[in-house]
Tab-separated table of N, CA, C and O in Angstrom:
chain	number	residue	atom	x	y	z
I	955	UNK	N	-25.726	38.474	16.018
I	955	UNK	CA	-25.376	37.071	15.897
I	955	UNK	C	-23.863	36.956	15.727
I	955	UNK	O	-23.276	37.595	14.881
I	956	UNK	N	-23.225	36.149	16.553
I	956	UNK	CA	-21.789	35.964	16.433
I	956	UNK	C	-21.487	34.928	15.365
I	956	UNK	O	-22.354	34.170	14.953
I	957	UNK	N	-20.229	34.882	14.954
I	957	UNK	CA	-19.819	33.904	13.952
I	957	UNK	C	-20.093	32.482	14.409
I	957	UNK	O	-20.298	31.604	13.606
I	958	UNK	N	-20.105	32.250	15.703
I	958	UNK	CA	-20.298	30.897	16.215
I	958	UNK	C	-21.758	30.529	16.399
I	958	UNK	O	-22.059	29.428	16.824
I	959	UNK	N	-22.673	31.424	16.066
I	959	UNK	CA	-24.090	31.086	16.201
I	959	UNK	C	-24.784	31.093	14.847
I	959	UNK	O	-25.969	31.283	14.767
I	960	UNK	N	-24.021	30.858	13.792
I	960	UNK	CA	-24.589	30.817	12.446
I	960	UNK	C	-25.019	29.403	12.096
I	960	UNK	O	-24.516	28.420	12.669
I	961	UNK	N	-25.905	29.264	11.141
I	961	UNK	CA	-26.265	27.918	10.664
I	961	UNK	C	-25.048	27.172	10.109
I	961	UNK	O	-24.942	25.954	10.252
I	962	UNK	N	-24.117	27.896	9.501
I	962	UNK	CA	-22.917	27.264	8.952
I	962	UNK	C	-22.051	26.665	10.055
I	962	UNK	O	-21.508	25.573	9.923
I	963	UNK	N	-21.913	27.412	11.168
I	963	UNK	CA	-21.137	26.888	12.287
I	963	UNK	C	-21.835	25.686	12.902
I	963	UNK	O	-21.196	24.676	13.226
I	964	UNK	N	-23.130	25.757	13.048
I	964	UNK	CA	-23.884	24.629	13.602
I	964	UNK	C	-23.708	23.387	12.721
I	964	UNK	O	-23.539	22.272	13.238
I	965	UNK	N	-23.711	23.569	11.416
I	965	UNK	CA	-23.518	22.443	10.492
I	965	UNK	C	-22.106	21.871	10.622
I	965	UNK	O	-21.921	20.648	10.609
I	966	UNK	N	-21.116	22.737	10.761
I	966	UNK	CA	-19.738	22.274	10.916
I	966	UNK	C	-19.574	21.507	12.228
I	966	UNK	O	-18.926	20.455	12.265
I	967	UNK	N	-20.159	22.014	13.300
I	967	UNK	CA	-20.087	21.306	14.585
I	967	UNK	C	-20.761	19.949	14.488
I	967	UNK	O	-20.241	18.955	14.971
I	968	UNK	N	-21.929	19.903	13.851
I	968	UNK	CA	-22.639	18.630	13.696
I	968	UNK	C	-21.802	17.641	12.884
I	968	UNK	O	-21.740	16.448	13.209
I	969	UNK	N	-21.143	18.126	11.842
I	969	UNK	CA	-20.288	17.270	11.022
I	969	UNK	C	-19.107	16.762	11.849
I	969	UNK	O	-18.741	15.591	11.766
I	970	UNK	N	-18.507	17.625	12.675
I	970	UNK	CA	-17.409	17.195	13.534
I	970	UNK	C	-17.877	16.099	14.484
I	970	UNK	O	-17.197	15.088	14.666
I	971	UNK	N	-19.034	16.271	15.077
I	971	UNK	CA	-19.580	15.248	15.980
I	971	UNK	C	-19.756	13.929	15.246
I	971	UNK	O	-19.362	12.871	15.744
I	972	UNK	N	-20.352	13.971	14.061
I	972	UNK	CA	-20.645	12.758	13.295
I	972	UNK	C	-19.367	12.061	12.843
I	972	UNK	O	-19.220	10.840	13.016
I	973	UNK	N	-18.449	12.805	12.273
I	973	UNK	CA	-17.236	12.203	11.721
I	973	UNK	C	-16.318	11.700	12.828
I	973	UNK	O	-15.715	10.631	12.718
I	974	UNK	N	-16.214	12.430	13.907
I	974	UNK	CA	-15.297	12.039	14.980
I	974	UNK	C	-15.762	10.781	15.713
I	974	UNK	O	-14.946	10.122	16.366
I	975	UNK	N	-17.016	10.415	15.585
I	975	UNK	CA	-17.515	9.203	16.238
I	975	UNK	C	-16.730	7.964	15.797
I	975	UNK	O	-16.606	7.001	16.558
I	976	UNK	N	-16.180	7.992	14.590
I	976	UNK	CA	-15.386	6.868	14.091
I	976	UNK	C	-14.128	6.624	14.922
I	976	UNK	O	-13.538	5.542	14.856
I	977	UNK	N	-13.724	7.613	15.707
I	977	UNK	CA	-12.491	7.514	16.485
I	977	UNK	C	-12.748	7.276	17.973
I	977	UNK	O	-11.826	7.346	18.786
I	978	UNK	N	-13.981	6.978	18.318
I	978	UNK	CA	-14.376	6.851	19.724
I	978	UNK	C	-13.595	5.780	20.478
I	978	UNK	O	-13.367	5.920	21.680
I	979	UNK	N	-13.170	4.729	19.809
I	979	UNK	CA	-12.491	3.627	20.490
I	979	UNK	C	-10.981	3.794	20.589
I	979	UNK	O	-10.310	2.948	21.176
I	980	UNK	N	-10.446	4.866	20.030
I	980	UNK	CA	-9.003	5.082	20.119
I	980	UNK	C	-8.618	5.523	21.531
I	980	UNK	O	-9.308	6.335	22.143
I	981	UNK	N	-7.526	5.006	22.062
I	981	UNK	CA	-7.099	5.382	23.414
I	981	UNK	C	-6.869	6.890	23.543
I	981	UNK	O	-6.239	7.504	22.690
I	982	UNK	N	-7.423	7.455	24.605
I	982	UNK	CA	-7.197	8.858	24.919
I	982	UNK	C	-8.070	9.847	24.180
I	982	UNK	O	-8.003	11.039	24.438
I	983	UNK	N	-8.901	9.380	23.248
I	983	UNK	CA	-9.740	10.291	22.461
I	983	UNK	C	-10.963	10.709	23.265
I	983	UNK	O	-11.650	9.872	23.855
I	984	UNK	N	-11.223	12.009	23.289
I	984	UNK	CA	-12.428	12.561	23.904
I	984	UNK	C	-13.213	13.234	22.788
I	984	UNK	O	-12.741	14.200	22.168
I	985	UNK	N	-14.386	12.691	22.509
I	985	UNK	CA	-15.224	13.209	21.434
I	985	UNK	C	-15.784	14.581	21.787
I	985	UNK	O	-15.926	14.910	22.971
I	986	UNK	N	-16.142	15.367	20.785
I	986	UNK	CA	-16.674	16.713	21.037
I	986	UNK	C	-17.873	16.727	21.982
I	986	UNK	O	-17.970	17.601	22.833
I	987	UNK	N	-18.752	15.748	21.865
I	987	UNK	CA	-19.946	15.728	22.708
I	987	UNK	C	-19.614	15.459	24.174
I	987	UNK	O	-20.352	15.866	25.062
I	988	UNK	N	-18.499	14.785	24.428
I	988	UNK	CA	-18.137	14.409	25.793
I	988	UNK	C	-17.187	15.394	26.462
I	988	UNK	O	-17.045	15.376	27.677
I	989	UNK	N	-16.532	16.212	25.684
I	989	UNK	CA	-15.507	17.097	26.243
I	989	UNK	C	-15.973	18.524	26.413
I	989	UNK	O	-17.082	18.889	26.041
I	990	UNK	N	-15.079	19.308	26.966
I	990	UNK	CA	-15.409	20.718	27.158
I	990	UNK	C	-15.219	21.483	25.859
I	990	UNK	O	-14.508	21.050	24.963
I	991	UNK	N	-15.834	22.625	25.789
I	991	UNK	CA	-15.714	23.489	24.622
I	991	UNK	C	-14.476	24.368	24.757
I	991	UNK	O	-14.028	24.648	25.853
I	992	UNK	N	-13.937	24.755	23.628
I	992	UNK	CA	-12.764	25.625	23.614
I	992	UNK	C	-12.915	26.559	22.433
I	992	UNK	O	-13.418	26.148	21.385
I	993	UNK	N	-12.514	27.794	22.566
I	993	UNK	CA	-12.715	28.799	21.527
I	993	UNK	C	-14.203	28.928	21.181
I	993	UNK	O	-14.558	29.246	20.058
I	994	UNK	N	-15.083	28.624	22.123
I	994	UNK	CA	-16.517	28.747	21.894
I	994	UNK	C	-17.119	27.651	21.041
I	994	UNK	O	-18.238	27.787	20.551
I	995	UNK	N	-16.406	26.560	20.862
I	995	UNK	CA	-16.919	25.489	20.013
I	995	UNK	C	-16.488	24.130	20.545
I	995	UNK	O	-15.620	24.037	21.411
I	996	UNK	N	-17.088	23.098	20.027
I	996	UNK	CA	-16.730	21.742	20.412
I	996	UNK	C	-15.338	21.408	19.893
I	996	UNK	O	-14.918	21.905	18.851
I	997	UNK	N	-14.631	20.565	20.640
I	997	UNK	CA	-13.284	20.178	20.244
I	997	UNK	C	-13.123	18.669	20.304
I	997	UNK	O	-13.763	17.995	21.107
I	998	UNK	N	-12.268	18.160	19.462
I	998	UNK	CA	-11.857	16.759	19.507
I	998	UNK	C	-10.485	16.745	20.160
I	998	UNK	O	-9.580	17.473	19.726
I	999	UNK	N	-10.341	15.943	21.194
I	999	UNK	CA	-9.092	15.915	21.954
I	999	UNK	C	-8.528	14.503	21.989
I	999	UNK	O	-9.266	13.526	21.879
I	1000	UNK	N	-7.226	14.450	22.203
I	1000	UNK	CA	-6.554	13.176	22.433
I	1000	UNK	C	-5.513	13.405	23.525
I	1000	UNK	O	-4.735	14.356	23.455
I	1001	UNK	N	-5.572	12.581	24.541
I	1001	UNK	CA	-4.676	12.700	25.702
I	1001	UNK	C	-4.681	14.129	26.258
I	1001	UNK	O	-3.636	14.669	26.624
I	1002	UNK	N	-5.861	14.735	26.273
I	1002	UNK	CA	-6.026	16.068	26.846
I	1002	UNK	C	-5.636	17.220	25.942
I	1002	UNK	O	-5.794	18.377	26.308
I	1003	UNK	N	-5.120	16.931	24.766
I	1003	UNK	CA	-4.672	17.982	23.849
I	1003	UNK	C	-5.658	18.132	22.697
I	1003	UNK	O	-6.185	17.144	22.183
I	1004	UNK	N	-5.887	19.355	22.269
I	1004	UNK	CA	-6.819	19.614	21.166
I	1004	UNK	C	-6.212	19.146	19.854
I	1004	UNK	O	-5.089	19.515	19.512
I	1005	UNK	N	-6.987	18.353	19.117
I	1005	UNK	CA	-6.581	17.885	17.792
I	1005	UNK	C	-7.359	18.603	16.702
I	1005	UNK	O	-6.840	18.826	15.608
I	1006	UNK	N	-8.614	18.971	17.003
I	1006	UNK	CA	-9.459	19.598	15.984
I	1006	UNK	C	-10.609	20.341	16.640
I	1006	UNK	O	-11.049	20.002	17.739
I	1007	UNK	N	-11.108	21.345	15.926
I	1007	UNK	CA	-12.278	22.088	16.371
I	1007	UNK	C	-12.871	22.831	15.183
I	1007	UNK	O	-12.285	22.857	14.095
I	1008	UNK	N	-14.027	23.424	15.386
I	1008	UNK	CA	-14.725	24.146	14.316
I	1008	UNK	C	-15.046	25.558	14.797
I	1008	UNK	O	-16.150	25.832	15.250
I	1009	UNK	N	-14.086	26.471	14.703
I	1009	UNK	CA	-14.322	27.813	15.226
I	1009	UNK	C	-15.337	28.619	14.427
I	1009	UNK	O	-15.934	29.537	14.958
I	1010	UNK	N	-15.515	28.288	13.179
I	1010	UNK	CA	-16.528	28.959	12.354
I	1010	UNK	C	-17.236	27.890	11.543
I	1010	UNK	O	-17.863	27.020	12.114
I	1011	UNK	N	-17.092	27.942	10.232
I	1011	UNK	CA	-17.764	26.948	9.397
I	1011	UNK	C	-16.800	25.927	8.808
I	1011	UNK	O	-17.157	25.157	7.947
I	1012	UNK	N	-15.561	25.894	9.304
I	1012	UNK	CA	-14.556	24.974	8.786
I	1012	UNK	C	-13.945	24.140	9.909
I	1012	UNK	O	-13.887	24.563	11.056
I	1013	UNK	N	-13.456	22.981	9.507
I	1013	UNK	CA	-12.684	22.149	10.412
I	1013	UNK	C	-11.279	22.717	10.503
I	1013	UNK	O	-10.658	23.029	9.483
I	1014	UNK	N	-10.761	22.852	11.715
I	1014	UNK	CA	-9.385	23.281	11.937
I	1014	UNK	C	-8.681	22.141	12.658
I	1014	UNK	O	-9.180	21.647	13.672
I	1015	UNK	N	-7.550	21.706	12.101
I	1015	UNK	CA	-6.812	20.580	12.668
I	1015	UNK	C	-5.368	20.963	12.935
I	1015	UNK	O	-4.815	21.851	12.283
I	1016	UNK	N	-4.765	20.253	13.900
I	1016	UNK	CA	-3.345	20.432	14.194
I	1016	UNK	C	-2.582	19.333	13.482
I	1016	UNK	O	-2.882	18.140	13.633
I	1017	UNK	N	-1.595	19.741	12.688
I	1017	UNK	CA	-0.769	18.821	11.913
I	1017	UNK	C	0.669	19.329	11.925
I	1017	UNK	O	0.922	20.491	12.253
I	1018	UNK	N	1.611	18.483	11.518
I	1018	UNK	CA	2.994	18.969	11.432
I	1018	UNK	C	3.083	20.164	10.481
I	1018	UNK	O	2.347	20.253	9.488
I	1019	UNK	N	3.985	21.077	10.770
I	1019	UNK	CA	4.117	22.301	9.980
I	1019	UNK	C	4.311	22.013	8.492
I	1019	UNK	O	3.745	22.707	7.643
I	1020	UNK	N	5.080	20.984	8.156
I	1020	UNK	CA	5.304	20.652	6.744
I	1020	UNK	C	4.008	20.200	6.075
I	1020	UNK	O	3.754	20.527	4.908
I	1021	UNK	N	3.178	19.462	6.798
I	1021	UNK	CA	1.897	19.015	6.239
I	1021	UNK	C	0.967	20.201	6.072
I	1021	UNK	O	0.248	20.306	5.072
I	1022	UNK	N	0.948	21.114	7.025
I	1022	UNK	CA	0.147	22.339	6.912
I	1022	UNK	C	0.584	23.111	5.674
I	1022	UNK	O	-0.251	23.545	4.868
I	1023	UNK	N	1.884	23.273	5.483
I	1023	UNK	CA	2.395	23.998	4.312
I	1023	UNK	C	1.950	23.331	3.019
I	1023	UNK	O	1.578	24.022	2.053
I	1024	UNK	N	1.961	21.998	2.988
I	1024	UNK	CA	1.530	21.283	1.790
I	1024	UNK	C	0.042	21.497	1.520
I	1024	UNK	O	-0.371	21.683	0.363
I	1025	UNK	N	-0.774	21.472	2.556
I	1025	UNK	CA	-2.215	21.705	2.389
I	1025	UNK	C	-2.485	23.131	1.923
I	1025	UNK	O	-3.365	23.363	1.086
I	1026	UNK	N	-1.737	24.086	2.450
I	1026	UNK	CA	-1.881	25.476	2.015
I	1026	UNK	C	-1.480	25.610	0.548
I	1026	UNK	O	-2.181	26.248	-0.241
I	1027	UNK	N	-0.366	25.005	0.169
I	1027	UNK	CA	0.138	25.106	-1.206
I	1027	UNK	C	-0.808	24.464	-2.210
I	1027	UNK	O	-0.966	24.956	-3.329
I	1028	UNK	N	-1.469	23.371	-1.803
I	1028	UNK	CA	-2.379	22.660	-2.711
I	1028	UNK	C	-3.754	23.310	-2.807
I	1028	UNK	O	-4.554	22.943	-3.656
I	1029	UNK	N	-4.030	24.250	-1.909
I	1029	UNK	CA	-5.347	24.876	-1.880
I	1029	UNK	C	-6.368	24.105	-1.065
I	1029	UNK	O	-7.530	24.502	-0.978
I	1030	UNK	N	-5.939	23.002	-0.445
I	1030	UNK	CA	-6.843	22.200	0.379
I	1030	UNK	C	-7.035	22.793	1.769
I	1030	UNK	O	-7.946	22.393	2.487
I	1031	UNK	N	-6.163	23.719	2.134
I	1031	UNK	CA	-6.239	24.326	3.449
I	1031	UNK	C	-6.069	25.825	3.375
I	1031	UNK	O	-5.561	26.365	2.389
I	1032	UNK	N	-6.516	26.486	4.440
I	1032	UNK	CA	-6.373	27.930	4.596
I	1032	UNK	C	-5.619	28.200	5.886
I	1032	UNK	O	-5.748	27.450	6.864
I	1033	UNK	N	-4.852	29.270	5.887
I	1033	UNK	CA	-4.118	29.646	7.088
I	1033	UNK	C	-5.094	29.891	8.232
I	1033	UNK	O	-6.193	30.410	8.037
I	1034	UNK	N	-4.678	29.507	9.431
I	1034	UNK	CA	-5.487	29.743	10.616
I	1034	UNK	C	-4.611	30.367	11.683
I	1034	UNK	O	-3.500	29.895	11.926
I	1035	UNK	N	-5.106	31.422	12.316
I	1035	UNK	CA	-6.360	32.128	12.053
I	1035	UNK	C	-6.211	33.081	10.863
I	1035	UNK	O	-5.101	33.367	10.428
I	1036	UNK	N	-7.331	33.560	10.399
I	1036	UNK	CA	-7.330	34.450	9.239
I	1036	UNK	C	-6.954	35.882	9.604
I	1036	UNK	O	-6.376	36.587	8.797
I	1037	UNK	N	-7.286	36.306	10.809
I	1037	UNK	CA	-7.152	37.714	11.182
I	1037	UNK	C	-5.878	38.059	11.954
I	1037	UNK	O	-5.706	39.187	12.377
I	1038	UNK	N	-4.995	37.087	12.133
I	1038	UNK	CA	-3.727	37.297	12.832
I	1038	UNK	C	-2.644	36.508	12.106
I	1038	UNK	O	-2.951	35.725	11.218
I	1039	UNK	N	-1.413	36.650	12.517
I	1039	UNK	CA	-0.388	35.802	11.909
I	1039	UNK	C	-0.767	34.329	12.106
I	1039	UNK	O	-1.164	33.932	13.211
I	1040	UNK	N	-0.684	33.532	11.058
I	1040	UNK	CA	-1.115	32.136	11.165
I	1040	UNK	C	-0.221	31.312	12.087
I	1040	UNK	O	0.971	31.581	12.233
I	1041	UNK	N	-0.818	30.306	12.682
I	1041	UNK	CA	-0.086	29.359	13.512
I	1041	UNK	C	0.427	28.258	12.595
I	1041	UNK	O	-0.336	27.709	11.800
I	1042	UNK	N	1.676	27.916	12.699
I	1042	UNK	CA	2.300	27.031	11.724
I	1042	UNK	C	1.809	25.588	11.774
I	1042	UNK	O	1.962	24.845	10.812
I	1043	UNK	N	1.213	25.159	12.875
I	1043	UNK	CA	0.743	23.780	12.979
I	1043	UNK	C	-0.787	23.656	12.931
I	1043	UNK	O	-1.314	22.584	13.210
I	1044	UNK	N	-1.473	24.712	12.571
I	1044	UNK	CA	-2.928	24.666	12.501
I	1044	UNK	C	-3.373	25.070	11.100
I	1044	UNK	O	-2.832	26.021	10.527
I	1045	UNK	N	-4.359	24.371	10.569
I	1045	UNK	CA	-4.856	24.650	9.226
I	1045	UNK	C	-6.373	24.463	9.194
I	1045	UNK	O	-6.908	23.557	9.820
I	1046	UNK	N	-7.039	25.357	8.487
I	1046	UNK	CA	-8.482	25.239	8.259
I	1046	UNK	C	-8.683	24.465	6.963
I	1046	UNK	O	-8.092	24.801	5.933
I	1047	UNK	N	-9.483	23.440	7.012
I	1047	UNK	CA	-9.727	22.582	5.855
I	1047	UNK	C	-10.829	23.185	4.992
I	1047	UNK	O	-11.911	23.519	5.486
I	1048	UNK	N	-10.555	23.319	3.706
I	1048	UNK	CA	-11.488	23.964	2.788
I	1048	UNK	C	-12.722	23.102	2.544
I	1048	UNK	O	-13.845	23.598	2.536
I	1049	UNK	N	-12.540	21.816	2.357
I	1049	UNK	CA	-13.638	20.910	2.010
I	1049	UNK	C	-14.597	20.715	3.180
I	1049	UNK	O	-14.188	20.714	4.341
I	1050	UNK	N	-15.864	20.489	2.852
I	1050	UNK	CA	-16.823	20.100	3.879
I	1050	UNK	C	-17.256	18.651	3.687
I	1050	UNK	O	-18.218	18.191	4.284
I	1051	UNK	N	-16.522	17.914	2.863
I	1051	UNK	CA	-16.799	16.500	2.604
I	1051	UNK	C	-16.418	15.679	3.838
I	1051	UNK	O	-15.289	15.790	4.340
I	1052	UNK	N	-17.322	14.841	4.307
I	1052	UNK	CA	-17.090	14.042	5.508
I	1052	UNK	C	-15.884	13.114	5.361
I	1052	UNK	O	-15.170	12.873	6.334
I	1053	UNK	N	-15.639	12.591	4.169
I	1053	UNK	CA	-14.475	11.710	3.969
I	1053	UNK	C	-13.174	12.477	4.149
I	1053	UNK	O	-12.220	11.973	4.729
I	1054	UNK	N	-13.128	13.697	3.639
I	1054	UNK	CA	-11.941	14.538	3.802
I	1054	UNK	C	-11.750	14.848	5.282
I	1054	UNK	O	-10.635	14.765	5.809
I	1055	UNK	N	-12.836	15.201	5.964
I	1055	UNK	CA	-12.734	15.493	7.391
I	1055	UNK	C	-12.214	14.268	8.147
I	1055	UNK	O	-11.366	14.395	9.028
I	1056	UNK	N	-12.724	13.094	7.820
I	1056	UNK	CA	-12.277	11.866	8.476
I	1056	UNK	C	-10.769	11.698	8.311
I	1056	UNK	O	-10.058	11.423	9.278
I	1057	UNK	N	-10.286	11.867	7.095
I	1057	UNK	CA	-8.859	11.686	6.831
I	1057	UNK	C	-8.007	12.710	7.574
I	1057	UNK	O	-6.960	12.372	8.132
I	1058	UNK	N	-8.432	13.966	7.598
I	1058	UNK	CA	-7.660	14.990	8.310
I	1058	UNK	C	-7.724	14.762	9.815
I	1058	UNK	O	-6.747	15.010	10.521
I	1059	UNK	N	-8.877	14.321	10.327
I	1059	UNK	CA	-8.967	14.017	11.763
I	1059	UNK	C	-8.036	12.866	12.121
I	1059	UNK	O	-7.366	12.908	13.158
I	1060	UNK	N	-7.987	11.851	11.274
I	1060	UNK	CA	-7.095	10.706	11.537
I	1060	UNK	C	-5.647	11.183	11.582
I	1060	UNK	O	-4.876	10.779	12.471
I	1061	UNK	N	-5.261	12.033	10.648
I	1061	UNK	CA	-3.898	12.583	10.625
I	1061	UNK	C	-3.621	13.372	11.904
I	1061	UNK	O	-2.552	13.240	12.513
I	1062	UNK	N	-4.567	14.207	12.283
I	1062	UNK	CA	-4.375	15.062	13.446
I	1062	UNK	C	-4.287	14.234	14.726
I	1062	UNK	O	-3.414	14.480	15.571
I	1063	UNK	N	-5.158	13.248	14.885
I	1063	UNK	CA	-5.112	12.419	16.083
I	1063	UNK	C	-3.790	11.664	16.174
I	1063	UNK	O	-3.214	11.537	17.265
I	1064	UNK	N	-3.288	11.172	15.046
I	1064	UNK	CA	-2.007	10.470	15.041
I	1064	UNK	C	-0.881	11.420	15.419
I	1064	UNK	O	0.027	11.039	16.181
I	1065	UNK	N	-0.941	12.646	14.921
I	1065	UNK	CA	0.110	13.626	15.214
I	1065	UNK	C	0.045	14.094	16.671
I	1065	UNK	O	1.045	14.041	17.394
I	1066	UNK	N	-1.103	14.523	17.090
I	1066	UNK	CA	-1.248	15.085	18.443
I	1066	UNK	C	-1.127	13.995	19.499
I	1066	UNK	O	-0.543	14.209	20.554
I	1067	UNK	N	-1.647	12.823	19.208
I	1067	UNK	CA	-1.634	11.741	20.185
I	1067	UNK	C	-0.381	10.898	20.164
I	1067	UNK	O	-0.161	10.081	21.050
I	1068	UNK	N	0.445	11.118	19.134
I	1068	UNK	CA	1.652	10.282	18.961
I	1068	UNK	C	2.758	10.671	19.800
I	1068	UNK	O	3.361	10.424	20.666
């Protein structure tokens, strides 16, 4: 069983689908259910660019490097990826709370789509 075929990953993907539905009416947004998969998982895109995805059991979002650093420092985020040097604009969100995911998705869509 790969990391992407675990019950935890399935739950994270389902949460991404549910939470991202709130952004369906934003210009340029392609919901995970409507778009292609990337890194073996569903992705949320805006204007063709990836804003968020769930490579394992966590939400990973693209944000400005300073915001990523703040999330890492506060313990709200983890470096992504874990097994290589981290990417400065990508962060794995620790919480699985739908409200937290909504807020981070909103930030990411504004950043990537802006």
